[in-house]
Amino acid sequence: MSTTIKGPAPAPTQLDGSGLRVAIVHSRWNKTVIDALVAGTVSTLKAQGVKESNIAVQSVPGSFELPLACSKVISGSHVQAGATATDLLGGLNLGGSSTPSLMSPHPTSRTATPAPMVAAMPHQPFDAVIAIGVLIKGATMHFEYISETVSHALMRVQLDTGVPVIFGVLTALTDDQALERAGLGRGESKGHNHGEDWALAAVEMASHTRRWSEGKF
Ligand code: DLZ
């Protein structure tokens, strides 16, 4: 039996991720730990009902790159959703216009049925983004500067965009601390994969944000 009082309590209501679209943006520094965290995140998202086709995984070199990447992924998904909506309307040929769409693989063969590529295009922006990085303290001040900057910047991205950005950046003082937080501990206990918690936080915050945006409380 666990003796710790740490950790998140379960969400007060049942979570349903089936209508959500989620992006994972991860760095590639300390890849062993990153890979385990991303795997834990993806499997818990799926367990919460998020469809595999609605999970996008993008990578960047290091944690310092995460805030800009998250910001661009969010804005790009709005562009993508807008383009899909416009193209679908074009595909329906409502106004009788024969102007071909640039997004169609077969622009001249448009009929009332949208082309397959267009039908497969995501039509909704991301409901949440999970930023995953692993910072491990070294001999210099790099760790302090990057941890501080990235934490503030990720908060800014979520407040500026209104899209939940889940803070999946481990700031570990040792390799062992990082491994334990990815369920890869070398000691008696393997620890706990924090990616699972981040996935739950993403589904909960995405659901809340949608509801709150509609004025429902
Ligand atoms: C440079 C650096 C160092 C020293 N340590 C880490 C780390 O532990 N985790 C991490 O994600 N990234 C590290 N980086 C790379 C920076 O985040 C960044 O990618 C580079 O400084 C280029 O902007």
mmCIF file of C-alpha atoms and ligand atoms in Angstrom:
data_model
loop_
_atom_site.group_PDB
_atom_site.id
_atom_site.type_symbol
_atom_site.label_atom_id
_atom_site.label_comp_id
_atom_site.label_asym_id
_atom_site.label_seq_id
_atom_site.Cartn_x
_atom_site.Cartn_y
_atom_site.Cartn_z
ATOM 1 C CA MET A 1 0.000 0.000 0.000
ATOM 2 C CA SER A 2 1.273 3.461 -0.919
ATOM 3 C CA THR A 3 2.223 5.732 1.978
ATOM 4 C CA THR A 4 2.423 8.947 -0.024
ATOM 5 C CA ILE A 5 -0.235 11.642 0.001
ATOM 6 C CA LYS A 6 1.119 13.214 -3.203
ATOM 7 C CA GLY A 7 -0.513 13.159 -6.624
ATOM 8 C CA PRO A 8 -3.734 14.196 -8.339
ATOM 9 C CA ALA A 9 -7.168 13.093 -7.149
ATOM 10 C CA PRO A 10 -9.403 11.611 -9.853
ATOM 11 C CA ALA A 11 -11.602 13.989 -11.868
ATOM 12 C CA PRO A 12 -15.004 14.494 -10.181
ATOM 13 C CA THR A 13 -16.838 13.466 -13.352
ATOM 14 C CA GLN A 14 -16.253 10.721 -15.904
ATOM 15 C CA LEU A 15 -13.962 11.959 -18.690
ATOM 16 C CA ASP A 16 -14.823 11.359 -22.343
ATOM 17 C CA GLY A 17 -12.123 12.150 -24.874
ATOM 18 C CA SER A 18 -13.941 10.741 -27.896
ATOM 19 C CA GLY A 19 -14.679 14.151 -29.436
ATOM 20 C CA LEU A 20 -11.330 15.741 -28.608
ATOM 21 C CA ARG A 21 -8.269 16.461 -30.717
ATOM 22 C CA VAL A 22 -4.971 16.599 -28.843
ATOM 23 C CA ALA A 23 -1.392 17.450 -29.860
ATOM 24 C CA ILE A 24 1.699 16.165 -28.113
ATOM 25 C CA VAL A 25 4.803 18.279 -28.674
ATOM 26 C CA HIS A 26 7.940 16.693 -27.249
ATOM 27 C CA SER A 27 11.644 17.442 -27.185
ATOM 28 C CA ARG A 28 14.318 14.866 -28.063
ATOM 29 C CA TRP A 29 16.805 15.573 -25.274
ATOM 30 C CA ASN A 30 17.094 12.618 -22.856
ATOM 31 C CA LYS A 31 15.276 10.426 -25.334
ATOM 32 C CA THR A 32 14.943 7.253 -23.247
ATOM 33 C CA VAL A 33 12.842 9.127 -20.725
ATOM 34 C CA ILE A 34 10.979 11.109 -23.381
ATOM 35 C CA ASP A 35 9.977 7.967 -25.293
ATOM 36 C CA ALA A 36 8.473 6.387 -22.167
ATOM 37 C CA LEU A 37 6.608 9.588 -21.263
ATOM 38 C CA VAL A 38 5.184 9.974 -24.772
ATOM 39 C CA ALA A 39 4.113 6.309 -24.822
ATOM 40 C CA GLY A 40 2.402 6.674 -21.417
ATOM 41 C CA THR A 41 0.657 9.835 -22.574
ATOM 42 C CA VAL A 42 -0.612 8.310 -25.820
ATOM 43 C CA SER A 43 -1.882 5.110 -24.203
ATOM 44 C CA THR A 44 -3.787 7.034 -21.508
ATOM 45 C CA LEU A 45 -5.281 9.434 -24.074
ATOM 46 C CA LYS A 46 -6.574 6.416 -25.977
ATOM 47 C CA ALA A 47 -7.869 4.818 -22.767
ATOM 48 C CA GLN A 48 -9.869 8.030 -22.200
ATOM 49 C CA GLY A 49 -11.479 7.646 -25.628
ATOM 50 C CA VAL A 50 -9.322 9.989 -27.726
ATOM 51 C CA LYS A 51 -9.141 8.506 -31.221
ATOM 52 C CA GLU A 52 -5.670 7.706 -32.547
ATOM 53 C CA SER A 53 -6.421 9.800 -35.647
ATOM 54 C CA ASN A 54 -7.079 12.767 -33.335
ATOM 55 C CA ILE A 55 -3.659 12.570 -31.657
ATOM 56 C CA ALA A 56 -0.841 14.433 -33.410
ATOM 57 C CA VAL A 57 2.731 13.957 -32.214
ATOM 58 C CA GLN A 58 5.397 16.517 -33.138
ATOM 59 C CA SER A 59 9.001 16.744 -31.959
ATOM 60 C CA VAL A 60 11.517 19.558 -31.448
ATOM 61 C CA PRO A 61 15.222 19.444 -30.543
ATOM 62 C CA GLY A 62 15.100 20.531 -26.883
ATOM 63 C CA SER A 63 12.768 21.853 -24.214
ATOM 64 C CA PHE A 64 13.678 25.437 -25.017
ATOM 65 C CA GLU A 65 11.885 25.004 -28.355
ATOM 66 C CA LEU A 66 8.615 23.765 -26.800
ATOM 67 C CA PRO A 67 6.767 27.084 -26.262
ATOM 68 C CA LEU A 68 7.100 28.345 -29.834
ATOM 69 C CA ALA A 69 6.261 24.898 -31.188
ATOM 70 C CA CYS A 70 3.098 24.681 -29.057
ATOM 71 C CA SER A 71 2.047 28.156 -30.127
ATOM 72 C CA LYS A 72 2.513 27.358 -33.831
ATOM 73 C CA VAL A 73 0.817 23.969 -33.546
ATOM 74 C CA ILE A 74 -2.239 25.642 -32.012
ATOM 75 C CA SER A 75 -2.447 28.444 -34.582
ATOM 76 C CA GLY A 76 -1.726 26.040 -37.454
ATOM 77 C CA SER A 77 -4.553 23.757 -36.385
ATOM 78 C CA HIS A 78 -6.978 26.673 -36.665
ATOM 79 C CA VAL A 79 -5.717 27.373 -40.178
ATOM 80 C CA GLN A 80 -6.055 23.677 -41.034
ATOM 81 C CA ALA A 81 -9.591 23.469 -39.662
ATOM 82 C CA GLY A 82 -10.617 26.638 -41.520
ATOM 83 C CA ALA A 83 -9.147 25.340 -44.757
ATOM 84 C CA THR A 84 -10.942 22.032 -44.363
ATOM 85 C CA ALA A 85 -14.269 23.744 -43.717
ATOM 86 C CA THR A 86 -13.820 25.973 -46.764
ATOM 87 C CA ASP A 87 -12.765 23.062 -48.912
ATOM 88 C CA LEU A 88 -15.657 20.916 -47.797
ATOM 89 C CA LEU A 89 -18.048 23.681 -48.765
ATOM 90 C CA GLY A 90 -16.277 23.887 -52.126
ATOM 91 C CA GLY A 91 -16.651 20.141 -52.471
ATOM 92 C CA LEU A 92 -20.382 20.439 -51.942
ATOM 93 C CA ASN A 93 -20.469 22.834 -54.897
ATOM 94 C CA LEU A 94 -23.307 24.796 -53.299
ATOM 95 C CA GLY A 95 -23.024 27.896 -55.421
ATOM 96 C CA GLY A 96 -22.487 26.038 -58.641
ATOM 97 C CA SER A 97 -18.962 27.488 -58.903
ATOM 98 C CA SER A 98 -16.551 25.342 -60.828
ATOM 99 C CA THR A 99 -13.450 26.955 -59.290
ATOM 100 C CA PRO A 100 -11.134 24.064 -58.351
ATOM 101 C CA SER A 101 -9.761 23.892 -54.829
ATOM 102 C CA LEU A 102 -6.007 23.945 -54.357
ATOM 103 C CA MET A 103 -6.324 21.366 -51.588
ATOM 104 C CA SER A 104 -7.920 18.697 -53.674
ATOM 105 C CA PRO A 105 -5.700 16.025 -55.188
ATOM 106 C CA HIS A 106 -8.089 15.900 -58.173
ATOM 107 C CA PRO A 107 -9.288 19.498 -58.544
ATOM 108 C CA THR A 108 -11.056 18.992 -61.836
ATOM 109 C CA SER A 109 -12.983 15.914 -60.775
ATOM 110 C CA ARG A 110 -14.891 17.542 -57.908
ATOM 111 C CA THR A 111 -18.424 16.304 -57.471
ATOM 112 C CA ALA A 112 -20.916 16.585 -54.646
ATOM 113 C CA THR A 113 -18.827 14.069 -52.689
ATOM 114 C CA PRO A 114 -15.641 15.535 -51.169
ATOM 115 C CA ALA A 115 -12.417 13.900 -52.314
ATOM 116 C CA PRO A 116 -10.973 11.324 -49.867
ATOM 117 C CA MET A 117 -7.985 13.458 -48.889
ATOM 118 C CA VAL A 118 -10.260 16.292 -47.897
ATOM 119 C CA ALA A 119 -12.614 14.015 -45.993
ATOM 120 C CA ALA A 120 -9.636 12.779 -43.959
ATOM 121 C CA MET A 121 -8.415 16.297 -43.138
ATOM 122 C CA PRO A 122 -8.968 17.225 -39.503
ATOM 123 C CA HIS A 123 -11.763 19.737 -39.241
ATOM 124 C CA GLN A 124 -11.279 20.814 -35.651
ATOM 125 C CA PRO A 125 -8.429 22.688 -33.984
ATOM 126 C CA PHE A 126 -6.556 21.108 -31.098
ATOM 127 C CA ASP A 127 -8.517 21.092 -27.834
ATOM 128 C CA ALA A 128 -5.323 20.717 -25.792
ATOM 129 C CA VAL A 129 -1.582 20.494 -26.286
ATOM 130 C CA ILE A 130 0.741 18.452 -24.076
ATOM 131 C CA ALA A 131 4.306 19.799 -23.975
ATOM 132 C CA ILE A 132 6.772 17.081 -22.964
ATOM 133 C CA GLY A 133 10.424 17.696 -22.127
ATOM 134 C CA VAL A 134 13.043 16.318 -19.768
ATOM 135 C CA LEU A 135 15.523 18.723 -18.208
ATOM 136 C CA ILE A 136 18.244 17.132 -16.098
ATOM 137 C CA LYS A 137 20.481 19.365 -14.023
ATOM 138 C CA GLY A 138 24.100 19.507 -15.172
ATOM 139 C CA ALA A 139 27.198 21.373 -14.051
ATOM 140 C CA THR A 140 26.208 24.746 -15.506
ATOM 141 C CA MET A 141 23.270 27.150 -15.120
ATOM 142 C CA HIS A 142 21.560 25.889 -18.303
ATOM 143 C CA PHE A 143 19.015 23.897 -16.319
ATOM 144 C CA GLU A 144 17.863 26.864 -14.240
ATOM 145 C CA TYR A 145 17.533 29.216 -17.207
ATOM 146 C CA ILE A 146 15.685 26.761 -19.439
ATOM 147 C CA SER A 147 13.354 25.465 -16.686
ATOM 148 C CA GLU A 148 12.311 28.942 -15.663
ATOM 149 C CA THR A 149 11.898 30.332 -19.168
ATOM 150 C CA VAL A 150 10.045 27.345 -20.559
ATOM 151 C CA SER A 151 7.615 27.167 -17.624
ATOM 152 C CA HIS A 152 6.686 30.837 -17.973
ATOM 153 C CA ALA A 153 6.458 30.667 -21.760
ATOM 154 C CA LEU A 154 4.202 27.596 -21.773
ATOM 155 C CA MET A 155 1.886 29.328 -19.326
ATOM 156 C CA ARG A 156 1.852 32.349 -21.620
ATOM 157 C CA VAL A 157 0.934 30.217 -24.632
ATOM 158 C CA GLN A 158 -2.095 28.741 -22.894
ATOM 159 C CA LEU A 159 -3.292 32.099 -21.567
ATOM 160 C CA ASP A 160 -2.731 33.853 -24.912
ATOM 161 C CA THR A 161 -4.448 31.160 -26.989
ATOM 162 C CA GLY A 162 -7.105 29.964 -24.541
ATOM 163 C CA VAL A 163 -6.089 26.386 -25.356
ATOM 164 C CA PRO A 164 -4.917 24.268 -22.414
ATOM 165 C CA VAL A 165 -1.183 23.588 -22.560
ATOM 166 C CA ILE A 166 -0.311 20.760 -20.219
ATOM 167 C CA PHE A 167 3.032 21.154 -18.448
ATOM 168 C CA GLY A 168 4.804 17.888 -19.155
ATOM 169 C CA VAL A 169 8.317 19.126 -18.519
ATOM 170 C CA LEU A 170 10.277 17.149 -15.955
ATOM 171 C CA THR A 171 12.876 19.206 -14.108
ATOM 172 C CA ALA A 172 15.002 16.508 -12.482
ATOM 173 C CA LEU A 173 18.096 16.953 -10.370
ATOM 174 C CA THR A 174 19.443 13.503 -11.302
ATOM 175 C CA ASP A 175 19.033 10.864 -14.004
ATOM 176 C CA ASP A 176 17.325 8.604 -11.464
ATOM 177 C CA GLN A 177 14.695 11.230 -10.647
ATOM 178 C CA ALA A 178 13.862 11.519 -14.350
ATOM 179 C CA LEU A 179 13.735 7.748 -14.883
ATOM 180 C CA GLU A 180 11.438 7.232 -11.866
ATOM 181 C CA ARG A 181 9.016 9.831 -13.177
ATOM 182 C CA ALA A 182 8.761 7.949 -16.446
ATOM 183 C CA GLY A 183 8.172 4.555 -14.813
ATOM 184 C CA LEU A 184 11.720 3.461 -15.653
ATOM 185 C CA GLY A 185 13.243 3.551 -12.147
ATOM 186 C CA ARG A 186 16.389 1.488 -11.639
ATOM 187 C CA GLY A 187 15.654 0.837 -7.964
ATOM 188 C CA GLU A 188 13.145 -1.481 -6.312
ATOM 189 C CA SER A 189 10.275 0.681 -7.504
ATOM 190 C CA LYS A 190 10.029 1.589 -11.160
ATOM 191 C CA GLY A 191 8.234 4.783 -10.186
ATOM 192 C CA HIS A 192 5.254 6.227 -12.002
ATOM 193 C CA ASN A 193 4.868 7.377 -15.591
ATOM 194 C CA HIS A 194 3.774 11.003 -15.351
ATOM 195 C CA GLY A 195 2.666 10.956 -18.980
ATOM 196 C CA GLU A 196 -0.478 9.194 -17.744
ATOM 197 C CA ASP A 197 -1.329 12.149 -15.476
ATOM 198 C CA TRP A 198 -0.651 14.637 -18.269
ATOM 199 C CA ALA A 199 -3.040 12.805 -20.596
ATOM 200 C CA LEU A 200 -5.787 12.877 -17.948
ATOM 201 C CA ALA A 201 -5.151 16.575 -17.331
ATOM 202 C CA ALA A 202 -5.379 17.254 -21.082
ATOM 203 C CA VAL A 203 -8.725 15.472 -21.475
ATOM 204 C CA GLU A 204 -10.160 17.129 -18.371
ATOM 205 C CA MET A 205 -8.983 20.647 -19.250
ATOM 206 C CA ALA A 206 -10.032 20.287 -22.896
ATOM 207 C CA SER A 207 -13.521 19.202 -21.804
ATOM 208 C CA HIS A 208 -13.811 21.982 -19.212
ATOM 209 C CA THR A 209 -12.564 24.625 -21.635
ATOM 210 C CA ARG A 210 -15.143 23.663 -24.246
ATOM 211 C CA ARG A 211 -17.940 23.702 -21.679
ATOM 212 C CA TRP A 212 -16.854 26.978 -20.083
ATOM 213 C CA SER A 213 -16.507 28.586 -23.535
ATOM 214 C CA GLU A 214 -20.178 27.756 -24.115
ATOM 215 C CA GLY A 215 -21.127 29.376 -20.798
ATOM 216 C CA LYS A 216 -21.952 26.032 -19.184
ATOM 217 C CA PHE A 217 -20.921 25.493 -15.578
HETATM 218 C C1 DLZ B 1 21.382 22.693 -24.152
HETATM 219 C C2 DLZ B 1 20.506 21.795 -23.368
HETATM 220 C C3 DLZ B 1 20.947 21.239 -22.155
HETATM 221 C C4 DLZ B 1 22.284 21.529 -21.594
HETATM 222 N N1 DLZ B 1 20.187 20.396 -21.461
HETATM 223 C C5 DLZ B 1 18.944 20.088 -21.921
HETATM 224 C C6 DLZ B 1 18.108 19.199 -21.191
HETATM 225 O O1 DLZ B 1 18.461 18.624 -20.149
HETATM 226 N N2 DLZ B 1 16.867 18.980 -21.695
HETATM 227 C C7 DLZ B 1 16.392 19.566 -22.840
HETATM 228 O O2 DLZ B 1 15.246 19.344 -23.216
HETATM 229 N N3 DLZ B 1 17.208 20.378 -23.560
HETATM 230 C C8 DLZ B 1 18.450 20.649 -23.139
HETATM 231 N N4 DLZ B 1 19.247 21.489 -23.859
HETATM 232 C C9 DLZ B 1 18.804 21.941 -25.194
HETATM 233 C C10 DLZ B 1 17.936 23.211 -25.182
HETATM 234 O O3 DLZ B 1 16.652 22.940 -24.673
HETATM 235 C C11 DLZ B 1 17.795 23.766 -26.617
HETATM 236 O O4 DLZ B 1 17.341 22.757 -27.477
HETATM 237 C C12 DLZ B 1 19.082 24.313 -27.187
HETATM 238 O O5 DLZ B 1 19.669 25.244 -26.308
HETATM 239 C C13 DLZ B 1 18.824 25.012 -28.551
HETATM 240 O O6 DLZ B 1 17.941 26.106 -28.412
#
